[in-house]
């Protein structure tokens, strides 16, 4: 049986200790509570602080949970609430558009598909929940990169692979796409990720007016586009869906 990693166990215990108190804790209190040498406790705290999981008050020198840890916890809750709130609206979007619908969130420099509604016909389809999509070429990824600063940074730092002849990979061109996405409120992917496939996506915001995900429709170019352009009625339907989910999340009118 594999042994647990002691340093990770100590770090986890330290985070639980900081989460359980109503005040900041000093190094001596933390070390004493966990029966650790001060040097050992300080080394773990320094590592957690570097990762943003712990913060140190500059005046008192005491420690508390960091913003990164709270952000991770909130994102976990947001994903579950997002999916629950989007169920009815994404079903409606699939019926009205006749295409498959995907709900995506930022995860590890990509887009994680957390909900997928099949195209409402009798064709054979594969459930894509749990699949990852690139940030730089997909409509979902462009929306997240345009509205979420974290996604934006990750898209710029990641290697942007050429997937088709239409994929935009240079930083200047990509930034131009994001500017256009913000200006019109939606993103497009016309054969930039998969040949013969087009998609359109719009952002979803929560009660804090923060971007928490994106929703979009995907289908064959000949169905999603007309005369080389995305069908206006599909764009409107996707944006309406995104606004409806945002309202259900408490974002109000967008």
C-alpha atoms as one frame of an Amber mdcrd trajectory, in Angstrom:
protein
   0.000   0.000   0.000   1.400   3.406  -0.995   2.388   5.715   1.841   0.981
   9.222   2.125   3.314  12.171   1.525   3.988  13.689   4.945   4.582  17.243
   3.726   1.213  17.287   1.951  -0.534  15.921   5.036   1.037  18.694   7.118
   0.053  21.356   4.578  -3.528  20.065   4.553  -3.638  20.091   8.356  -2.332
  23.651   8.333  -5.033  24.800   5.926  -7.731  23.128   8.043  -6.334  24.854
  11.140  -6.442  28.272   9.465  -9.939  27.568   8.110 -11.251  26.641  11.566
 -10.267  29.802  13.385 -11.907  33.202  13.506  -8.628  35.094  13.692  -5.185
  35.076  12.141  -2.657  32.702  13.659   1.013  33.280  14.340   3.832  30.915
  13.470   4.264  29.724  17.080   0.533  28.987  17.435   0.466  27.022  14.184
   3.597  25.040  15.020   2.356  24.254  18.528  -1.129  23.241  17.393   0.261
  20.817  14.815   3.182  19.637  16.912   5.718  20.837  14.358   9.108  22.483
  14.701   8.963  26.195  13.911  11.340  25.764  10.988   9.197  23.042   9.458
   6.000  25.034   9.931   7.588  28.146   8.468   8.769  26.253   5.381   5.282
  24.904   4.698   3.703  28.321   5.270   6.204  29.966   2.928   5.346  27.462
   0.174   1.594  27.881   0.685   2.042  31.652   0.656   3.982  31.506  -2.625
   1.083  29.564  -4.176  -1.495  32.039  -2.877  -3.123  29.547  -0.516  -2.005
  31.458   2.593  -1.549  35.178   3.230   0.567  36.879   5.886  -0.519  40.131
   7.509   2.313  42.606   7.002   1.720  44.373  10.321   1.296  41.434  12.721
   3.087  38.682  10.779   0.120  36.367  11.380  -1.314  34.020   8.761  -4.751
  33.453   7.230  -6.222  31.621   4.236  -5.281  33.166   0.899  -7.421  34.372
  -1.956  -6.332  31.584  -4.323  -7.682  28.889  -2.024 -10.958  30.748  -1.659
 -11.152  31.196  -5.432 -10.709  27.462  -5.981 -13.446  26.703  -3.475 -15.802
  29.205  -5.061 -15.104  27.856  -8.543 -16.058  24.345  -7.401 -19.360  25.615
  -6.032 -19.933  27.814  -9.080 -19.558  24.889 -11.506 -22.240  22.847  -9.759
 -24.622  25.791  -9.484 -23.874  26.808 -13.064 -24.729  23.385 -14.415 -27.915
  23.151 -12.343 -29.093  26.602 -13.421 -28.305  25.955 -17.077 -30.151  22.634
 -17.532 -33.497  23.993 -18.709 -32.035  26.821 -20.798 -29.526  24.612 -22.629
 -32.243  22.062 -23.412 -34.345  24.878 -24.875 -31.368  26.144 -26.895 -30.734
  22.694 -28.392 -34.402  22.385 -29.396 -34.624  25.865 -30.905 -31.283  25.729
 -32.725 -31.356  22.085 -33.780 -27.691  21.823 -32.782 -25.685  20.425 -29.885
 -25.064  22.700 -26.921 -21.971  22.805 -24.723 -21.419  24.489 -21.361 -17.751
  25.127 -20.540 -15.603  26.520 -17.732 -11.925  27.384 -17.403  -9.759  24.473
 -16.251  -6.005  23.886 -16.549  -5.336  26.245 -19.480  -8.329  24.927 -21.396
 -12.104  24.679 -21.501 -13.677  21.863 -19.497 -17.058  20.752 -20.856 -19.339
  20.404 -17.836 -22.646  19.924 -19.660 -23.541  18.705 -23.146 -26.985  18.542
 -24.750 -27.196  16.353 -27.848 -28.408  17.669 -31.181 -32.159  16.823 -31.239
 -32.143  14.319 -34.076 -31.575  10.589 -34.436 -27.890  10.811 -35.330 -25.296
   8.932 -33.294 -23.500  11.284 -30.897 -20.857  10.966 -28.172 -21.281  12.606
 -24.775 -18.469  15.131 -24.331 -18.856  15.976 -20.633 -15.348  15.988 -19.159
 -13.667  16.702 -22.493 -11.159  19.535 -22.798 -11.145  22.141 -25.575  -8.455
  24.745 -26.376  -8.843  28.338 -25.258  -7.388  30.004 -28.340  -9.476  28.480
 -31.136 -12.900  27.426 -29.824 -15.812  29.803 -29.390 -16.147  28.775 -25.726
 -12.434  29.370 -25.139 -12.426  32.768 -26.820 -15.367  33.903 -24.703 -13.633
  32.836 -21.494 -10.365  34.461 -22.611 -12.150  37.695 -23.495 -14.043  38.091
 -20.230 -11.992  36.242 -17.604  -8.538  37.775 -16.846  -7.234  34.418 -15.566
  -8.306  32.644 -18.767  -6.814  35.490 -20.801  -3.412  35.081 -19.144  -3.494
  31.309 -19.482  -4.395  31.512 -23.165  -1.453  33.837 -23.787   0.987  31.735
 -21.760  -0.053  28.404 -23.271   1.259  27.126 -26.588  -1.351  27.967 -29.213
  -1.262  25.072 -31.668  -2.298  25.351 -35.308  -5.282  23.012 -35.619  -6.568
  23.979 -39.089  -5.615  26.454 -41.793  -7.908  28.994 -40.109  -6.471  28.803
 -36.570  -5.109  32.124 -35.284  -2.033  31.529 -33.137  -0.067  34.806 -33.008
  -0.604  36.932 -29.891  -1.546  40.123 -31.759  -4.133  38.373 -33.904  -5.544
  36.562 -30.887  -5.880  39.822 -28.937  -7.734  41.317 -31.889 -10.211  38.429
 -31.792 -10.771  38.973 -28.070 -11.399  42.703 -28.634 -13.995  41.812 -31.260
 -15.562  39.244 -28.922 -15.991  41.825 -26.157 -17.349  44.394 -28.600 -20.110
  42.176 -29.974 -20.765  39.972 -26.913 -20.099  36.583 -28.491 -17.316  34.531
 -30.063 -17.185  32.478 -33.240 -15.217  29.450 -34.373 -15.647  28.692 -38.053
 -13.369  25.751 -38.862 -10.617  27.091 -36.575 -10.599  23.973 -34.370 -12.196
  21.256 -36.526 -12.633  21.334 -40.294 -16.274  21.420 -41.309 -17.438  22.469
 -37.831 -18.587  25.911 -36.658 -19.723  27.213 -33.284 -20.844  30.360 -31.522
 -20.664  31.037 -27.768 -21.539  33.742 -25.242 -20.427  34.451 -21.643 -22.279
  33.571 -18.452 -21.885  35.791 -15.377 -22.731  35.208 -11.723 -24.278  37.436
  -9.059 -20.949  39.241  -8.661 -20.971  40.021 -12.384 -17.952  37.740 -12.732
 -17.594  35.420 -15.764 -18.118  31.831 -14.601 -18.531  29.996 -17.886 -19.667
  30.055 -21.483 -22.436  28.407 -23.464 -22.473  27.708 -27.172 -23.906  25.728
 -30.056 -21.794  23.581 -32.373 -22.638  22.009 -35.697 -21.733  21.508 -39.315
 -20.658  24.705 -41.102 -23.452  24.409 -43.673 -26.052  24.445 -40.871 -24.507
  26.988 -38.487 -23.455  29.426 -41.217 -25.257  31.044 -44.116 -23.329  32.635
 -47.004 -20.112  32.243 -45.043 -21.383  34.005 -41.924 -22.868  32.712 -38.678
 -26.661  32.665 -38.799 -27.941  35.740 -36.907 -30.781  33.779 -35.316 -28.283
  31.319 -33.812 -26.192  34.151 -32.397 -29.312  35.685 -30.850 -30.433  32.354
 -29.389 -27.037  31.679 -27.789 -26.839  35.171 -26.305 -30.399  34.861 -24.971
 -29.505  31.550 -23.338 -26.369  33.006 -21.731 -28.327  35.979 -20.393 -31.059
  33.693 -19.019 -28.550  31.528 -17.134 -26.781  34.656 -15.868 -30.070  36.031
 -14.559 -30.753  32.737 -12.776 -27.327  33.052 -11.166 -28.288  36.504  -9.880
 -26.397  38.622 -12.409 -29.381  40.769 -13.391 -29.668  42.208 -16.882 -26.692
  42.218 -19.281
